[in-house]
XYZ file of C-alpha atoms in Angstrom:
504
model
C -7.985 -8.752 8.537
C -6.238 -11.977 10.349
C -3.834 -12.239 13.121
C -1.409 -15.584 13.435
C -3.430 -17.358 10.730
C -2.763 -20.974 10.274
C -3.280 -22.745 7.127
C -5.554 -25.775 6.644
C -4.440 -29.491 5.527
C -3.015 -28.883 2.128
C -0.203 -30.822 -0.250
C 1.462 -28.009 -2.347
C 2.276 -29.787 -5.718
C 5.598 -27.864 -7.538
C 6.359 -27.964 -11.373
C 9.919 -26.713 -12.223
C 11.445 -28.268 -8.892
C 14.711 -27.898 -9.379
C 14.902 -24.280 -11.073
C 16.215 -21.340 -9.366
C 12.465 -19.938 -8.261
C 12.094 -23.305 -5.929
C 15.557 -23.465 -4.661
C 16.000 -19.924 -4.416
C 12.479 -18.807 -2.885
C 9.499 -21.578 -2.971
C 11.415 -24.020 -0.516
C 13.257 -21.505 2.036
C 9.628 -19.854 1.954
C 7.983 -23.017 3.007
C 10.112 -24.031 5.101
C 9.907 -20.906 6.815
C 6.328 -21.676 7.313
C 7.226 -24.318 9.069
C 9.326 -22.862 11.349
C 7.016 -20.461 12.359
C 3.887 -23.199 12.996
C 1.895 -21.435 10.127
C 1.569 -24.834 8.070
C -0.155 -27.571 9.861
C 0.952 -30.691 10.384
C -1.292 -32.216 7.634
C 1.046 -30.675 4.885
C 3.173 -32.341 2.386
C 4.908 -30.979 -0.621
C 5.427 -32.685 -3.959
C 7.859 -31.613 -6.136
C 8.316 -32.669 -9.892
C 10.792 -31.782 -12.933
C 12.132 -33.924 -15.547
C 15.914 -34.407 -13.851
C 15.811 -38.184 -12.486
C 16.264 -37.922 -8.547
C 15.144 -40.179 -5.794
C 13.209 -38.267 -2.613
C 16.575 -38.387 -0.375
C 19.011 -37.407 -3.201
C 16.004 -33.856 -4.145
C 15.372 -33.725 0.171
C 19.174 -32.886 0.163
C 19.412 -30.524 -2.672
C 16.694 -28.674 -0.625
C 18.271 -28.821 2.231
C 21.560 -27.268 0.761
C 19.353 -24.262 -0.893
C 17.353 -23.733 2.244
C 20.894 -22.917 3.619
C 21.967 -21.120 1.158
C 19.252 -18.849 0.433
C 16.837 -19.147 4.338
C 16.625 -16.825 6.568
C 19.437 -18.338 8.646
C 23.083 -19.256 7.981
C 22.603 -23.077 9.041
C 19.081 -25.075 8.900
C 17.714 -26.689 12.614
C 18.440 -29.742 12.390
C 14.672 -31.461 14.014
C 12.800 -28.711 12.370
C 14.643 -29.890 8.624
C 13.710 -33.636 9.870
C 10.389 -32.785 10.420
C 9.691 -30.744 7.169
C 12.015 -32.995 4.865
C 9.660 -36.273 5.557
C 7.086 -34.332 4.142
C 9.144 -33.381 0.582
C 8.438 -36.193 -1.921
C 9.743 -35.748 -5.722
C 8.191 -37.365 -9.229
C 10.649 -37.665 -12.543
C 8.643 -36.623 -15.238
C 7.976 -34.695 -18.696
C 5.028 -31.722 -18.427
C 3.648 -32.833 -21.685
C 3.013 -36.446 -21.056
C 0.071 -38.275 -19.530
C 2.052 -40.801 -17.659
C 3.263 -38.051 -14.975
C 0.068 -36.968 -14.121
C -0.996 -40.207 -13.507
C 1.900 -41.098 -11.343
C 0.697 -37.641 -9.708
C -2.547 -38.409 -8.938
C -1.632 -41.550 -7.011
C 0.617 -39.978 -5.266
C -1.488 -37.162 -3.990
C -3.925 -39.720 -2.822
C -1.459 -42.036 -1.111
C -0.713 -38.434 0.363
C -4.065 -38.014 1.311
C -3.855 -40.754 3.391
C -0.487 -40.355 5.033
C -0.725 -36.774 5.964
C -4.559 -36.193 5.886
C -4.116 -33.488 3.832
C -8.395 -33.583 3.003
C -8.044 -33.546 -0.860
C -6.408 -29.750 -0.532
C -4.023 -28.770 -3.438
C -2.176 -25.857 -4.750
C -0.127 -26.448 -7.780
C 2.398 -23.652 -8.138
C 3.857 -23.662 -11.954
C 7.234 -22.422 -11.024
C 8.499 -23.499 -15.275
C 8.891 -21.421 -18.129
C 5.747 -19.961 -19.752
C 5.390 -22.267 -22.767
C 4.568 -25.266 -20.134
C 1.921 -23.018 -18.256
C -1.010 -23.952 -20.512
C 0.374 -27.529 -20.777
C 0.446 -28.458 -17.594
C -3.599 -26.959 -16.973
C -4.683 -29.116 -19.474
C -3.038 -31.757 -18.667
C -3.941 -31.596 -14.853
C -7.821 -30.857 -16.426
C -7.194 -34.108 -18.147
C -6.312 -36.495 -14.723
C -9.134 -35.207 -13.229
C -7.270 -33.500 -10.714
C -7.838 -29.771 -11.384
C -11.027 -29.578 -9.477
C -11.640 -30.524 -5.672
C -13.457 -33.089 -4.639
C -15.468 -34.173 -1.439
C -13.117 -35.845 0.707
C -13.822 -38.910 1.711
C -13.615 -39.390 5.620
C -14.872 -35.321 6.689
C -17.473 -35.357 3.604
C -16.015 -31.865 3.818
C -15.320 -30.504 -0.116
C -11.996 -30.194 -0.587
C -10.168 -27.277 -2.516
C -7.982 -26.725 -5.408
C -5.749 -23.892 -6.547
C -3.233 -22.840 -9.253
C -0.647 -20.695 -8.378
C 0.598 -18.773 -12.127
C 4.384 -17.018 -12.030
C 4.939 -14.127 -14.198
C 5.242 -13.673 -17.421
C 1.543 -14.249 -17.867
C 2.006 -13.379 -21.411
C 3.794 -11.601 -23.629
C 1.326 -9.410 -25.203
C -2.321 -8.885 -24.930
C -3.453 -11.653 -27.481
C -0.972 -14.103 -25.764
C -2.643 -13.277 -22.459
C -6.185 -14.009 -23.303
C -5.195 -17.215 -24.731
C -3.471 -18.244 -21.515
C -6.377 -17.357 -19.742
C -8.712 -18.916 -22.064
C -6.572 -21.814 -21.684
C -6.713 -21.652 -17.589
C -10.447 -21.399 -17.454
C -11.100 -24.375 -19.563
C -9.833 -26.049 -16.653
C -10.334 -23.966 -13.525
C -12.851 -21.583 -12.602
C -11.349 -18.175 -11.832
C -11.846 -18.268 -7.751
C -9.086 -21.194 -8.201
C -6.712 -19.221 -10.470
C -3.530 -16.984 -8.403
C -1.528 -15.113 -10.470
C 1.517 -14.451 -8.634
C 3.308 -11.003 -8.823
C 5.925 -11.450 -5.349
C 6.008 -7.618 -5.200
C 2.616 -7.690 -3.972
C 3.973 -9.475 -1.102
C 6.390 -6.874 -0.079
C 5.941 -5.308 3.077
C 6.294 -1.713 2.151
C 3.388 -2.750 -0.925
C 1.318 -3.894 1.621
C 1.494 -1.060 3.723
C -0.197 1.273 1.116
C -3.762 0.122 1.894
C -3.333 1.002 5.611
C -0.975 4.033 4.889
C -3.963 5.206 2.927
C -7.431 3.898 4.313
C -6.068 3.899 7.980
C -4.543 7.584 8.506
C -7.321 10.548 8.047
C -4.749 13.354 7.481
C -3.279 11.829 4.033
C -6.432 10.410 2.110
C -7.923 13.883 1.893
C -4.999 15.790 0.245
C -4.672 12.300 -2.238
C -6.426 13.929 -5.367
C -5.884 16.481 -7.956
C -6.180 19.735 -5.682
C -3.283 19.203 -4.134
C -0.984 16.772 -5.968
C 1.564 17.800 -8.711
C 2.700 15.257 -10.009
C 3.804 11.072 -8.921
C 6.978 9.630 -9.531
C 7.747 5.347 -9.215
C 11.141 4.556 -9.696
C 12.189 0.851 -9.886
C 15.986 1.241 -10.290
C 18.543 -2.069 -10.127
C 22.442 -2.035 -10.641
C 22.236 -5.957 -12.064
C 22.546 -6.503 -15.506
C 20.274 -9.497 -17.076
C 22.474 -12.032 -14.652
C 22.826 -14.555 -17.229
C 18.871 -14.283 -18.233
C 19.787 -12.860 -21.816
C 17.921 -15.549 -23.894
C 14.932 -14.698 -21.767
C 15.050 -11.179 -21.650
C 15.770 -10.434 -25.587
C 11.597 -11.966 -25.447
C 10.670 -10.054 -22.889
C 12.915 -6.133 -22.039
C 11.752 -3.710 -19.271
C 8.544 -2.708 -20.720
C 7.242 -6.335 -20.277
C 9.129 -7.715 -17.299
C 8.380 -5.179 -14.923
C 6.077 -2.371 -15.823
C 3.420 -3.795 -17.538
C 2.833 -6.129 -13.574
C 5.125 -5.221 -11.411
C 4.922 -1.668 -11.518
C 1.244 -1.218 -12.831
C 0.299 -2.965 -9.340
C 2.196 -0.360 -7.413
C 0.206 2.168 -9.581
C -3.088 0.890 -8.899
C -2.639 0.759 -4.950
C -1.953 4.403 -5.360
C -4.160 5.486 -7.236
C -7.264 3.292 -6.329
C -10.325 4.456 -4.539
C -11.133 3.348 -1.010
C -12.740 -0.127 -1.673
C -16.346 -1.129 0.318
C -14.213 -3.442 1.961
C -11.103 -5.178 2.430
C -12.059 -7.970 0.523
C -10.496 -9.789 -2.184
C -12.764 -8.906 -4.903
C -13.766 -5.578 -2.920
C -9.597 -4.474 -3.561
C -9.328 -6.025 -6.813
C -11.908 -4.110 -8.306
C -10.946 -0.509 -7.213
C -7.960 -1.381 -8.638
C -8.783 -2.661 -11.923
C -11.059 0.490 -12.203
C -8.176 3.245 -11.584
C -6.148 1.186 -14.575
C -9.171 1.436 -16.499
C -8.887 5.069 -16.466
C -5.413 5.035 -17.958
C -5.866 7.150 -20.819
C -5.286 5.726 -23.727
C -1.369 6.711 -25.276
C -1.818 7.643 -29.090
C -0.318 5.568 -31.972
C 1.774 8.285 -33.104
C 2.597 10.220 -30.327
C 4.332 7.276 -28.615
C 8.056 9.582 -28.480
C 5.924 11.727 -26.514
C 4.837 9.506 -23.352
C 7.322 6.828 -23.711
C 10.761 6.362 -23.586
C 13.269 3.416 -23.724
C 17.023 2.952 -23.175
C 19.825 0.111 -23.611
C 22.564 0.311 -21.205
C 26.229 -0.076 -22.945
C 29.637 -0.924 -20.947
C 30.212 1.320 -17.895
C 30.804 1.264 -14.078
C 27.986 0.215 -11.557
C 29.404 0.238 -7.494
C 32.973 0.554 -8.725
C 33.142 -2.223 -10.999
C 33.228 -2.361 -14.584
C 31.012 -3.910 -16.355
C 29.707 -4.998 -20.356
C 27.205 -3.356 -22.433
C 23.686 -5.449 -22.427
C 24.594 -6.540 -26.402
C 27.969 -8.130 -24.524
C 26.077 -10.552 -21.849
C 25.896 -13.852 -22.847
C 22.819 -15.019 -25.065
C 21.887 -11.487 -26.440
C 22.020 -10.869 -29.739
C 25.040 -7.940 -30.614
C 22.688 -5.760 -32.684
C 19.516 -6.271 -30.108
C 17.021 -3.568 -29.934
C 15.428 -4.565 -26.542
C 14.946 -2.290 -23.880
C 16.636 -2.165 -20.604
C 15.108 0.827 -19.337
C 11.778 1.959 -20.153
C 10.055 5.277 -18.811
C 6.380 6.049 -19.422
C 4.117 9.868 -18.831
C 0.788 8.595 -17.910
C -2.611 9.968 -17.225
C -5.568 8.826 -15.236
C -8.928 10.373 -16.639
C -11.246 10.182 -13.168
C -12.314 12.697 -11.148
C -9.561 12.549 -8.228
C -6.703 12.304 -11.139
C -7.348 14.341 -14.052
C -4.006 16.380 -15.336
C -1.732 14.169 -12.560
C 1.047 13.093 -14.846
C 2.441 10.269 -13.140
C 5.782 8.958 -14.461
C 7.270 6.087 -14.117
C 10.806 4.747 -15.065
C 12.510 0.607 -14.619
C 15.948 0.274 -16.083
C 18.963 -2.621 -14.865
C 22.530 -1.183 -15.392
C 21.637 2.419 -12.722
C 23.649 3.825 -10.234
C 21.674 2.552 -7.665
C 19.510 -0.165 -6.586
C 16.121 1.205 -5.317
C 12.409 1.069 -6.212
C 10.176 3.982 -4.792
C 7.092 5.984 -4.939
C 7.281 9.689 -4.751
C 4.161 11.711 -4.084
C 5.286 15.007 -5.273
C 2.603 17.977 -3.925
C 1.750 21.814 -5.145
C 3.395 24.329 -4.042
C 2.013 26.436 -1.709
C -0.949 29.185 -3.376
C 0.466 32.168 -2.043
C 4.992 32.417 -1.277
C 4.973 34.592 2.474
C 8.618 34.009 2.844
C 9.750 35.461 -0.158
C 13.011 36.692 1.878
C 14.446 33.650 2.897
C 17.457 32.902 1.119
C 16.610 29.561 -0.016
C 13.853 28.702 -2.169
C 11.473 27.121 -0.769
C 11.058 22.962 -2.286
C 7.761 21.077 -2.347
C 6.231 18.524 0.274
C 7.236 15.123 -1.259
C 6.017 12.160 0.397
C 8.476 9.096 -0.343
C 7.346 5.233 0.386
C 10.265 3.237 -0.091
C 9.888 -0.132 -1.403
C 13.632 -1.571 -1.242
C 15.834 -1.290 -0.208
C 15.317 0.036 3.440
C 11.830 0.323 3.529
C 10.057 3.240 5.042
C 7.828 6.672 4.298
C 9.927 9.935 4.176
C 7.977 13.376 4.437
C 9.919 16.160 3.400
C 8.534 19.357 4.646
C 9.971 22.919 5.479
C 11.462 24.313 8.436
C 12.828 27.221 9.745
C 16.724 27.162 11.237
C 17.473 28.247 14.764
C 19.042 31.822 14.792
C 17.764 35.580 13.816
C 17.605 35.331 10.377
C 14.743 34.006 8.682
C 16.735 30.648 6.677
C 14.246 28.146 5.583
C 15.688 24.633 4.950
C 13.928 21.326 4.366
C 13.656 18.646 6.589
C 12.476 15.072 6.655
C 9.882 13.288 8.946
C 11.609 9.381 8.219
C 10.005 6.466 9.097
C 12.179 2.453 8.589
C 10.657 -0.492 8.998
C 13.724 -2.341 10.429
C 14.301 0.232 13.483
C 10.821 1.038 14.560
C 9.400 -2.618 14.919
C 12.634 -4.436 15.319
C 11.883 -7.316 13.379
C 12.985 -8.366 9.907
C 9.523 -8.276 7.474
C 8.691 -12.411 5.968
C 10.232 -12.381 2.598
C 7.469 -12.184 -0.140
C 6.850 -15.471 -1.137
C 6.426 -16.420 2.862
C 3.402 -14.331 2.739
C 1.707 -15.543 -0.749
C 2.200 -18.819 -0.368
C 0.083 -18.657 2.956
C -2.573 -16.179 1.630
C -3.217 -18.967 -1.741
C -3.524 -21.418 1.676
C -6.026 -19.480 3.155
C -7.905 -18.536 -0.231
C -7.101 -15.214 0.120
C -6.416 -13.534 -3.428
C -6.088 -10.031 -2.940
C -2.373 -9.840 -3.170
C -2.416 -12.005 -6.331
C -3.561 -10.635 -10.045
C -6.710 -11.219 -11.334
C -7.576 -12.123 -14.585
C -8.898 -8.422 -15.985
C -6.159 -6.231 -13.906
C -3.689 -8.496 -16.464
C -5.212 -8.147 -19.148
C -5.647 -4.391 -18.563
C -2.060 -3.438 -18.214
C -1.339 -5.049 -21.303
C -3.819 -2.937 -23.315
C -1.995 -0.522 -21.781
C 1.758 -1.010 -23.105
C 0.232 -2.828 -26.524
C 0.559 0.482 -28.479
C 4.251 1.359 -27.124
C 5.375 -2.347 -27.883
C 4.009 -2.163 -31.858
C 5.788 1.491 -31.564
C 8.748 -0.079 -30.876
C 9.125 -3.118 -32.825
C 10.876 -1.131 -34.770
C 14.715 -1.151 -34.609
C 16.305 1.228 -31.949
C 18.493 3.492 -33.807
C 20.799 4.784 -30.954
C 21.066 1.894 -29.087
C 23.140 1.851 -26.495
C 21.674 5.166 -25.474
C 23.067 4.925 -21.882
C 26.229 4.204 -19.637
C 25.552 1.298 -17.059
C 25.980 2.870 -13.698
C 23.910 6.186 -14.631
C 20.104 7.260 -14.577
C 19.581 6.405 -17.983
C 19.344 8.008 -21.428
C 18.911 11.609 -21.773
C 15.717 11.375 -23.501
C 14.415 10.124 -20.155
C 14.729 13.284 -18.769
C 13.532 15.254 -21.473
C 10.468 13.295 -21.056
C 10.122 14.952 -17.126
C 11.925 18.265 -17.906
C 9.289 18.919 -20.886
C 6.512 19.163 -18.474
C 8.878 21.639 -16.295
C 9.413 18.861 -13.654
C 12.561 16.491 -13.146
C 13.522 13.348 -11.710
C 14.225 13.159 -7.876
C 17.923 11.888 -7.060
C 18.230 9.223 -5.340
């Protein structure tokens, strides 16, 4: 583990500069950096898209989102100076030659200026069709792998930073990856998934490996049953044309939430090493068991919302937003049964639901254990609930314990209470956004927060059989009212196993 790390010299080279991800995240982060001394002063950023802007007239579009969407209301005015002499920007199309060269110039007239030793990341912050484009094309410049830089003799590194979706099915997938290591070798390769970089995420390897009264009640013997809700009240926020391709099987199960899954259900790895985490969790997704061609109905689920009220406002059905199609049959709320067939998991359903259009905005795990062997208090007038242990994600992170209690007076009244533990009022300080925290670790060549090539490829052999299940047409679609927990047969799924949802 590192305290106050620094990073080395690097330039961080950004495709799709003037989309939403890099005024909305990929700047503010950096700049955040900054702020906070964790870049050096050997750092420069270079920032291309095809829009035609000068480096003052992009430095001030920056500077406008950094306000807008920073930490802070207003940006210090020295510390902007300082960063924005290090923002340069290129004009240029992906697909052609002549940017790359202009690149590759520029990084080494970079070199030079800000002694930035040869390091690069390129992030690809553009849509996915331009991902393998823009490896081959870097491959192509010759400046995809490092080199030995010239005054230190020191070898230089170079990285690729991958957004999501990586992929829309499994044979997509492997192509992209084919496609990546034709040009870079996987050590260089960092899938991004930001909810890796979440605090609360985080906190599962030391809630787990760091704390000897939880790990040995974390099996079979004494788990029921694991719930992970990823709940938001948004609709697609003007996203339609994108997410008719992709629905909530593909844009947040199959990574997102599959990550989550694997940090739960992992095994402790030899060592907190990238490759050391990686591979316990690859191997816990390997153990998904396998969901049945035509049994699909039974493990998996999927919704659409229609018009309703979310937070008091009313709001259109999904086939209403702009750029859907009216008669669409993608998902908008997706809910899977699965099983893990190891030794600590075998016959622990865990269930996991992602829908936009709910009644509330929340993403959790719930940790659901048996009941006790043997009921003492069998004349209490309340029955007595399970232990659930609750590690809340957003918002207001934290870890909830719910145990029981007895209530002051002579009669014997059992009631549960909750052990509640929040981020914001125990340390005091507001956790660094996601992308604050990733960008640094791809810095410091530390991958175990990003995706590797197998864990990807895994959780789509996972959904593959649900998503040729339901290329058919959705008969009932809308099945659910935006604003509620989503379609009935949701909670059939839980209910037919004797179990239900918690409410949030």
């Amino acid at each position: 583990m590192r305290l106050a790390p620094t990073a080395p010299p690097c330039a961080v080279v950004i495709f799709g500069a003037t989309g939403d991800l890099t005024r909305r995240k990929l700047l503010p982060a950096l700049y955040r950096l900054s702020q906070q001394g964790l870049v050096p002063n050997e750092f420069a950023i270079l920032c291309t898209a095809r829009q035609p802007l000068g480096d003052e007239e992009f430095r001030a579009h920056m500077k406008a989102a950094i306000t807008e969407f920073g930490p802070d209301d207003s940006v210090d005015e020295s510390s902007w100076q300082s960063f924005a002499k290090r923002i340069f920007y290129l004009p240029g199309d992906f697909s052609e030659a002549e940017l790359y060269g202009k690149l590759k110039s520029k990084l080494e007239e970079v070199d030079k200026e800000f002694h930035t030793e040869g390091n690069r990341i390129f992030y690809l912050a553009t849509a996915p069709d331009f991902f393998g484009v823009i490896a081959k094309q870097l491959g192509d410049a010759g400046i995809a792998r490092p080199k030995a830089a010239a005054k230190t003799k020191k070898k230089s590194w170079t990285r690729i930073i991958v957004e999501k979706p990586f992929g829309r099915d499994l044979e997509s997938a492997r192509a992209l990856n084919k496609t990546l290591a034709a040009v870079f070798d996987e050590s260089q390769i960092y899938r991004i998934d930001h909810y890796l970089g979440k605090e609360t995420v985080q906190n599962l390897l030391v809630f787990r490996f760091a704390n000897s009264i939880f790990e040995p009640l974390w099996n079979r013997q004494y788990i029921d049953h694991i719930q992970i809700t990823n709940a938001e009240t948004l609709g697609v926020e003007g996203r339609g044309a994108y997410y008719e391709k992709a629905g909530a099987l593909r844009d947040m199960i199959q990574n997102h939430v599959f990550q989550v899954t694997s940090l739960i259900a992992m095994e402790p790895p030899a060592s907190l090493s990238a490759n050391g985490v990686r591979d316990e969790k690859f191997k816990a997704m390997q153990s998904v068991r396998p969901l049945p061609a035509d049994q699909i109905d039974e493990f998996a689920v999927r919704g659409q919302y229609g018009p309703g009220t979310v937070l008091g406002d009313t709001v259109p059905g999904y086939r209403q937003e702009p750029g859907v199609d009216p008669n669409s049959s993608t998902e908008t709320f997706a809910a899977l049964k699965l099983y893990l067939d190891n030794w600590r998991w075998a016959g622990v359903p865990f269930y996991i639901r992602s829908g936009k259009r709910l009644q509330k905005h929340v993403t959790e795990i719930a940790i659901q254990f048996k009941e006790v062997p043997h009921r003492l208090f069998t004349d209490s007038d309340s029955p007595l609930q399970p232990n659930v242990l609750v590690i809340r994600i957003q918002p207001n992170e934290g870890i909830s314990l719910r145990f029981a209690a007895k209530l002051p007076g002579q009669a014997l009244r059992i009631r549960s209470v909750n052990m509640d533990f929040r981020y914001g009022s125990s340390f005091g300080v507001k956790p660094p956004e996601a992308y604050e925290r990733l960008l640094l670790d791809c810095m410091l060549g530390d991958s175990t927060l990003y995706a590797r090539r197998d864990m990807v490829e895994r959780g789509w052999e996972i959904v593959t059989p649900i998503l040729e299940a339901w290329k058919k047409p959705a008969p009932d679609f809308p099945n659910y009212e935006a604003g509620s927990w989503g379609p009935q047969a949701s909670f059939e799924l839980i209910e037919r196993d004797g179990r239900e949802w918690r409410k949030l």
